[in-house]
GROMACS .gro file of C-alpha atoms in nm:
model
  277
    1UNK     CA    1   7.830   9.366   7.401
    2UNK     CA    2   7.597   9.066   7.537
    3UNK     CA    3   7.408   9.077   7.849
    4UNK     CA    4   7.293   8.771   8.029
    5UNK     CA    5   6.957   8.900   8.202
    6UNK     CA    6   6.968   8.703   8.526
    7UNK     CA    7   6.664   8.534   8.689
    8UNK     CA    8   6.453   8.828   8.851
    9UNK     CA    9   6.173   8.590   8.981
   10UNK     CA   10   6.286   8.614   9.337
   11UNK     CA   11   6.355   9.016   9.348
   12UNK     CA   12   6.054   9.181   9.536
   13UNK     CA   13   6.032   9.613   9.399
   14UNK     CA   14   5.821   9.835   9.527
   15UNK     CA   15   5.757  10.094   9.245
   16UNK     CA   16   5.617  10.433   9.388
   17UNK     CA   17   5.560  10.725   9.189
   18UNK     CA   18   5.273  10.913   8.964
   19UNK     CA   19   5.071  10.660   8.802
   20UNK     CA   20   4.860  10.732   8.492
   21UNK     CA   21   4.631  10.508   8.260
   22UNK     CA   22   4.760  10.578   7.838
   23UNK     CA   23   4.429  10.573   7.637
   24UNK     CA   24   4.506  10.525   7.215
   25UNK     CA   25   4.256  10.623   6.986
   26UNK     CA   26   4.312  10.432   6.633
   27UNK     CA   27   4.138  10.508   6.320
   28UNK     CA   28   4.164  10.678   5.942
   29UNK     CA   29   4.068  11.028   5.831
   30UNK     CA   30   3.934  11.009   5.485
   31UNK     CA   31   3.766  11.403   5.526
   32UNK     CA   32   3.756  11.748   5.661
   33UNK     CA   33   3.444  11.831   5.896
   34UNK     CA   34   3.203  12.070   5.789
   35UNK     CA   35   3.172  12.226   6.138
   36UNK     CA   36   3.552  12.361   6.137
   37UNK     CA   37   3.849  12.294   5.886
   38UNK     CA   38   4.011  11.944   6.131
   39UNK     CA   39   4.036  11.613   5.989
   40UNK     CA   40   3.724  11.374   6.116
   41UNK     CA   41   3.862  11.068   6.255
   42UNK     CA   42   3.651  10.722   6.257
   43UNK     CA   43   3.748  10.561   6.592
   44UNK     CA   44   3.728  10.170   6.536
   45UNK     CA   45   3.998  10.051   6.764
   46UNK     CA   46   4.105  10.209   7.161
   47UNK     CA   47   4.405  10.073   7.312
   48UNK     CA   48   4.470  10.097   7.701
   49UNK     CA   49   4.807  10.089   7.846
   50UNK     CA   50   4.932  10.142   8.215
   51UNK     CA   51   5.140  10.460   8.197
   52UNK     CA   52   5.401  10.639   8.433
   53UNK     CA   53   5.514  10.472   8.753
   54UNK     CA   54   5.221  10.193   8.619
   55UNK     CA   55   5.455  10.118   8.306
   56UNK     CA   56   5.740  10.074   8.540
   57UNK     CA   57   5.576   9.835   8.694
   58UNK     CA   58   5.480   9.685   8.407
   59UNK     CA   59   5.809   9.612   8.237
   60UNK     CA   60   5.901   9.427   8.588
   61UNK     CA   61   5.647   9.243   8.602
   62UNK     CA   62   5.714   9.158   8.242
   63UNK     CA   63   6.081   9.051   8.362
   64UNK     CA   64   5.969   8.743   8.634
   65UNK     CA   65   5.994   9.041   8.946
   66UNK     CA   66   5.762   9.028   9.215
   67UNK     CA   67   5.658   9.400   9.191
   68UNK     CA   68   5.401   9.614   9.417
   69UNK     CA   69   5.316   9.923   9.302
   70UNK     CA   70   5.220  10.238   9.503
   71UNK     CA   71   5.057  10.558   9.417
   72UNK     CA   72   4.738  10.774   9.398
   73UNK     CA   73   4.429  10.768   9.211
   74UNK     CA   74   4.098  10.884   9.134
   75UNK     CA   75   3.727  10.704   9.222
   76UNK     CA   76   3.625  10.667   8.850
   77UNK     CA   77   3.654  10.475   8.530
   78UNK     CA   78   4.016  10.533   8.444
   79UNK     CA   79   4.113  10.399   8.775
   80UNK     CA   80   3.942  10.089   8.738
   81UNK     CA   81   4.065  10.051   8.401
   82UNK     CA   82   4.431  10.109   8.509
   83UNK     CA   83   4.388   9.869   8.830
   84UNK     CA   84   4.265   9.590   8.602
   85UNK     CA   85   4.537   9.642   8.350
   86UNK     CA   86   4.755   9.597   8.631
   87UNK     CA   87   4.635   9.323   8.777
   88UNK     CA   88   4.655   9.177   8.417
   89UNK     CA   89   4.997   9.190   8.387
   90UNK     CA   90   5.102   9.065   8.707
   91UNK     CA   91   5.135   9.373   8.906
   92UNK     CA   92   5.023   9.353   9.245
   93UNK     CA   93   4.845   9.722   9.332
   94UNK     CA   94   4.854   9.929   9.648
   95UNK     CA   95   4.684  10.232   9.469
   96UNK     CA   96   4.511  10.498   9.753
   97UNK     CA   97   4.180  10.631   9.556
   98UNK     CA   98   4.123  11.012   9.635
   99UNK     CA   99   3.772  11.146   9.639
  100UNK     CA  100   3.915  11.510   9.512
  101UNK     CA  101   4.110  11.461   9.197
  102UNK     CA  102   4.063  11.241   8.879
  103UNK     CA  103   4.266  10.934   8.784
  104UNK     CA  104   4.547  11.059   8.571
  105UNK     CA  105   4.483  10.960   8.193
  106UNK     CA  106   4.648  11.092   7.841
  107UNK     CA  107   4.450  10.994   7.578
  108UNK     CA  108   4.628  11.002   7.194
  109UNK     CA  109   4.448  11.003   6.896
  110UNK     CA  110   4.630  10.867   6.615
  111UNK     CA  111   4.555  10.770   6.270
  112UNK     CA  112   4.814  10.589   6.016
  113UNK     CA  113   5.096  10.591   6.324
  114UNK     CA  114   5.092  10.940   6.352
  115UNK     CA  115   4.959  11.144   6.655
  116UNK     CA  116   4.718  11.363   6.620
  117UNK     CA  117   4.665  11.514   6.955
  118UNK     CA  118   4.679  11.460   7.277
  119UNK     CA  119   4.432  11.539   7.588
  120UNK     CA  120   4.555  11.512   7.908
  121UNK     CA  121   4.281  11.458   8.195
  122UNK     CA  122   4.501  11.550   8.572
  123UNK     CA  123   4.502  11.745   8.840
  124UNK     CA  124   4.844  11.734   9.029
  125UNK     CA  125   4.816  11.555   9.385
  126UNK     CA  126   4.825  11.844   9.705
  127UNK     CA  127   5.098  11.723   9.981
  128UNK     CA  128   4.771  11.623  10.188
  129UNK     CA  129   4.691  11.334   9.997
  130UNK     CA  130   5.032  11.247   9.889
  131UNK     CA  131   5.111  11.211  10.291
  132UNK     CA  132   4.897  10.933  10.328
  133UNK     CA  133   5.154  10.707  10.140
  134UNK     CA  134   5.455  10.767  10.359
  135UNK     CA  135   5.273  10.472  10.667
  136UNK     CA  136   5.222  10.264  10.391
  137UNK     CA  137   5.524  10.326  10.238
  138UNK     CA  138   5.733  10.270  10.571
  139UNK     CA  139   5.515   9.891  10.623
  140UNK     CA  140   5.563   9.766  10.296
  141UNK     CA  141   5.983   9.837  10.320
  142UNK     CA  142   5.995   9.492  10.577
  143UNK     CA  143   5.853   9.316  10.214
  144UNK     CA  144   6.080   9.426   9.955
  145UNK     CA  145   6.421   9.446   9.829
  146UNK     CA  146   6.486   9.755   9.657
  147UNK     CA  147   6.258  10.082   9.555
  148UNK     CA  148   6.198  10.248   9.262
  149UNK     CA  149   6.087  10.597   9.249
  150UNK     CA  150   5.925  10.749   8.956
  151UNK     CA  151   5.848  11.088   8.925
  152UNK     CA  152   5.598  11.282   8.682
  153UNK     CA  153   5.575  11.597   8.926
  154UNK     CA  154   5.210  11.523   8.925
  155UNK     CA  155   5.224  11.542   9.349
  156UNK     CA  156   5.230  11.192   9.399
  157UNK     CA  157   5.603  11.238   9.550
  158UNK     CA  158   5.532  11.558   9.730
  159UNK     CA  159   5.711  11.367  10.059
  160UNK     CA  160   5.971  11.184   9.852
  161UNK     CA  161   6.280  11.318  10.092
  162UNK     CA  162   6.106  11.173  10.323
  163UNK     CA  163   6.023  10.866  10.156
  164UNK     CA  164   6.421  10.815  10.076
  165UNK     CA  165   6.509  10.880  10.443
  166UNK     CA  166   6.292  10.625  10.539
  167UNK     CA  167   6.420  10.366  10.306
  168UNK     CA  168   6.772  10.452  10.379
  169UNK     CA  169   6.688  10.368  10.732
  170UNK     CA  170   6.565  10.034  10.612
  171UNK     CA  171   6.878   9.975  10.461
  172UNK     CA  172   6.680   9.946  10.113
  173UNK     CA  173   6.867  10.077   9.833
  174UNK     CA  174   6.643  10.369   9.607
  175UNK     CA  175   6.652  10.417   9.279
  176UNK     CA  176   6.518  10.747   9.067
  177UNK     CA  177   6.388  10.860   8.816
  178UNK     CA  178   6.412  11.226   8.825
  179UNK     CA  179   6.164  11.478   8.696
  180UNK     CA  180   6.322  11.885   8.697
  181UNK     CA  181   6.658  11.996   8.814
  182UNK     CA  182   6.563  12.029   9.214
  183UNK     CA  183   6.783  11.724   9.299
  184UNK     CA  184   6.839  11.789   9.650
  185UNK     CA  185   6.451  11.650   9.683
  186UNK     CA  186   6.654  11.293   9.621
  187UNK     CA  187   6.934  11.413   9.846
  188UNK     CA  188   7.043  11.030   9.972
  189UNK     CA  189   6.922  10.809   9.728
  190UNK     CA  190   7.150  10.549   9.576
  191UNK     CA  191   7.120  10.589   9.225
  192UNK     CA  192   6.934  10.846   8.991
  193UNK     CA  193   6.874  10.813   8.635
  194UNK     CA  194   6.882  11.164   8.457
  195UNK     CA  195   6.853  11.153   8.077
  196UNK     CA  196   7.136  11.381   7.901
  197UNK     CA  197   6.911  11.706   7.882
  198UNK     CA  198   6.853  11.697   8.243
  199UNK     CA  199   7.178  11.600   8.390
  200UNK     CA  200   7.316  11.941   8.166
  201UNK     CA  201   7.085  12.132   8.322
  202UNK     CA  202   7.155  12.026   8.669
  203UNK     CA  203   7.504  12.051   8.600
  204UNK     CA  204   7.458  12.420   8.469
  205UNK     CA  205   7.334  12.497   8.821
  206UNK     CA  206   7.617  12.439   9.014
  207UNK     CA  207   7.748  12.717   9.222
  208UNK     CA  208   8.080  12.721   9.025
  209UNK     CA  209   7.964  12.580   8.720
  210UNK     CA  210   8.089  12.309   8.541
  211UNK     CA  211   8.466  12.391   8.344
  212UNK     CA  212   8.417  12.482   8.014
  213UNK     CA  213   8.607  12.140   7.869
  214UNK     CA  214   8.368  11.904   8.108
  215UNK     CA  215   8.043  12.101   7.959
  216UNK     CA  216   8.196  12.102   7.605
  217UNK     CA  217   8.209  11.701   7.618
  218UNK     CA  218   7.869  11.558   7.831
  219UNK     CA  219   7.751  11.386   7.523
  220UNK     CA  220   8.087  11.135   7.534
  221UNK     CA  221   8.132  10.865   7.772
  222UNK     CA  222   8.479  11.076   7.988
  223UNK     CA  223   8.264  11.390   8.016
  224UNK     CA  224   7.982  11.248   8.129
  225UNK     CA  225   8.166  11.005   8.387
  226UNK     CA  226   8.373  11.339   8.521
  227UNK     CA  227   8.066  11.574   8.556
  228UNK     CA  228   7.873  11.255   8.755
  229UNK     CA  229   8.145  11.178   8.976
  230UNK     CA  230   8.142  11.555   9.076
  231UNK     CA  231   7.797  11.545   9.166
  232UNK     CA  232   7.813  11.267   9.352
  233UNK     CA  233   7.850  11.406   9.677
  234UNK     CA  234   7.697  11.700   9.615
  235UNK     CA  235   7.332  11.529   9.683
  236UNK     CA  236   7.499  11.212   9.834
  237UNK     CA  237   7.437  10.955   9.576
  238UNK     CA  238   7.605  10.626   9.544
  239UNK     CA  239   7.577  10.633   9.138
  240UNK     CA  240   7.439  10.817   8.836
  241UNK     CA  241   7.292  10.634   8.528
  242UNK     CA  242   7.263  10.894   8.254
  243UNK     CA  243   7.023  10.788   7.957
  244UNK     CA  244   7.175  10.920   7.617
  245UNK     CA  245   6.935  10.813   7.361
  246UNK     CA  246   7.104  10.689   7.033
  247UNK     CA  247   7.381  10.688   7.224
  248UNK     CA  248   7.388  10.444   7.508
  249UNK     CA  249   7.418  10.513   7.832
  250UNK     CA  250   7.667  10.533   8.117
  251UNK     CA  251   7.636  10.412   8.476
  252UNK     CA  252   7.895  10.613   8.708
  253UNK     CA  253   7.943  10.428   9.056
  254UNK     CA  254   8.092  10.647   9.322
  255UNK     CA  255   8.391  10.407   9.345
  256UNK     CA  256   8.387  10.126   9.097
  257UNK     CA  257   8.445  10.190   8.762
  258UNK     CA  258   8.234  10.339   8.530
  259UNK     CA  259   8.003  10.136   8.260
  260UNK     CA  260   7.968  10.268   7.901
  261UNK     CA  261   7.655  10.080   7.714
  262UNK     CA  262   7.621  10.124   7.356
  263UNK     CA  263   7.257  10.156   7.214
  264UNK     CA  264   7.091  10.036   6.848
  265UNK     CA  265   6.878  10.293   6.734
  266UNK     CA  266   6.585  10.225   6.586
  267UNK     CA  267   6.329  10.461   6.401
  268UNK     CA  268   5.964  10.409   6.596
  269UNK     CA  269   5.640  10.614   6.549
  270UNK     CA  270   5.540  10.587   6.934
  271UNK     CA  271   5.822  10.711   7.158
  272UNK     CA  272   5.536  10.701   7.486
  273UNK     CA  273   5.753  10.508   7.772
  274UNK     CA  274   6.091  10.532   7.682
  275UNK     CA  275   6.224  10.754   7.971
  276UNK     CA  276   6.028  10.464   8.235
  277UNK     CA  277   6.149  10.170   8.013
   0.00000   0.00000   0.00000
């Protein structure tokens, strides 16, 4: 199957969600330390990418759309870093700073492609200082024409039922990306996008349960399409997209008919943005 991307140039997104600045670490290990038995690894080479809801963003703006993005970060060095980033690739940035937490930053170390750990520098967002997005979030829906949610459950979206509602209201269409099972928290929103792991375990927590044959086939394209259109109106959404890796994917309208898109798999070192992307 061929897809003609269409022009995106005049599309204006508002991407809101947990934003977080990807640090790399590149270099070889030729020896064992003599303070403890790890591998000693010579940095010569950092790479800085925009990560979470900032990645979204990213791929947008790499597609022609006029995208705003809208979250919460930290007064220090990794928010700079990520706001310049941004502003590099053509994102335009409504980020609140926050005097109380740090900018949310993973930094990888790798050496010959492979990862050798990660550190992970957050503190999740209280519902305080996620609040102050919803008046911003409410102005900037006059200036756009569709929102995408992305959500880490760093805090960020603490008031995203809210945030939904609001759009709704603004006749703006929302699209998710879901983080845990607690769905009704995007009770309204027109389309989520689940990966296969997480739409099974949503489906598992239905008060009757999923049949036995619909459970038995949520990795083919008539399973999945049956189990979505059953939760449709259970958290009153107007579609499901549901990510199955090497296997495609399958958008399931509440109406319409369903879409079944096959997927080439490749083999990659770095899987870091593949749920956003």
């Amino acid at each position: 199957m061929q897809l003609n991307v269409p022009d995106l140039g005049t599309a204006r997104v508002l991407v809101v969600g947990d934003v977080m600045l990807d640090r790399y670490w590149h270099g070889p290990t030729g020896r064992i330390s003599p303070e403890a038995p790890v591998p000693v690894l010579r940095v010569d080479e950092e790479d800085l990418r925009p990560g979470g809801a900032a990645n979204v963003a990213m791929n947008l703006g790499a597609l022609g759309v006029q995208v705003k993005l809208m979250g919460l970060i930290g007064h220090d060095e990794h928010g700079d870093r990520l706001e310049a980033q941004l502003k590099a690739g053509g994102v335009q940035s409504w980020l609140q700073r926050v005097d109380t937490h740090p900018t949310i930053c993973k930094l990888r170390v790798m050496s010959q492609r492979q990862q050798l750990m990660r550190l992970d520098f957050e503190q999740p967002f209280t519902a305080t200082e996620a609040g102050g997005l919803v008046a911003q979030f409410e102005a900037a829906l006059a200036e756009i024409d569709v929102v995408i949610v992305s959500d880490y459950a760093k805090g960020t979206l603490s008031a995203v039922t809210d945030l939904i509602a609001r759009a709704r209201k603004a006749n703006v269409p929302v699209l998710v990306d879901p983080k845990g099972t607690d769905w009704q928290r995007y009770r309204g929103a027109t389309l989520l996008t689940p990966n296969l792991p997480e739409f099974r375990a949503v489906l598992a927590l239905q008060p009757n349960g999923p049949d036995e044959a619909v459970q038995a086939l949520t990795n083919e394209a008539a399973g999945i399409e049956e189990a979505a259109r059953a939760l449709l109106p259970v958290y009153d959404l107007e579609g499901l997209l549901v990510t199955r890796g090497e296997h495609g994917m399958s958008l399931v309208p509440g109406t319409d008919e369903a879409l079944h898109l096959p997927a080439n798999a490749r083999e990659v070192y770095d899987v870091t943005g593949a749920g956003d992307t």
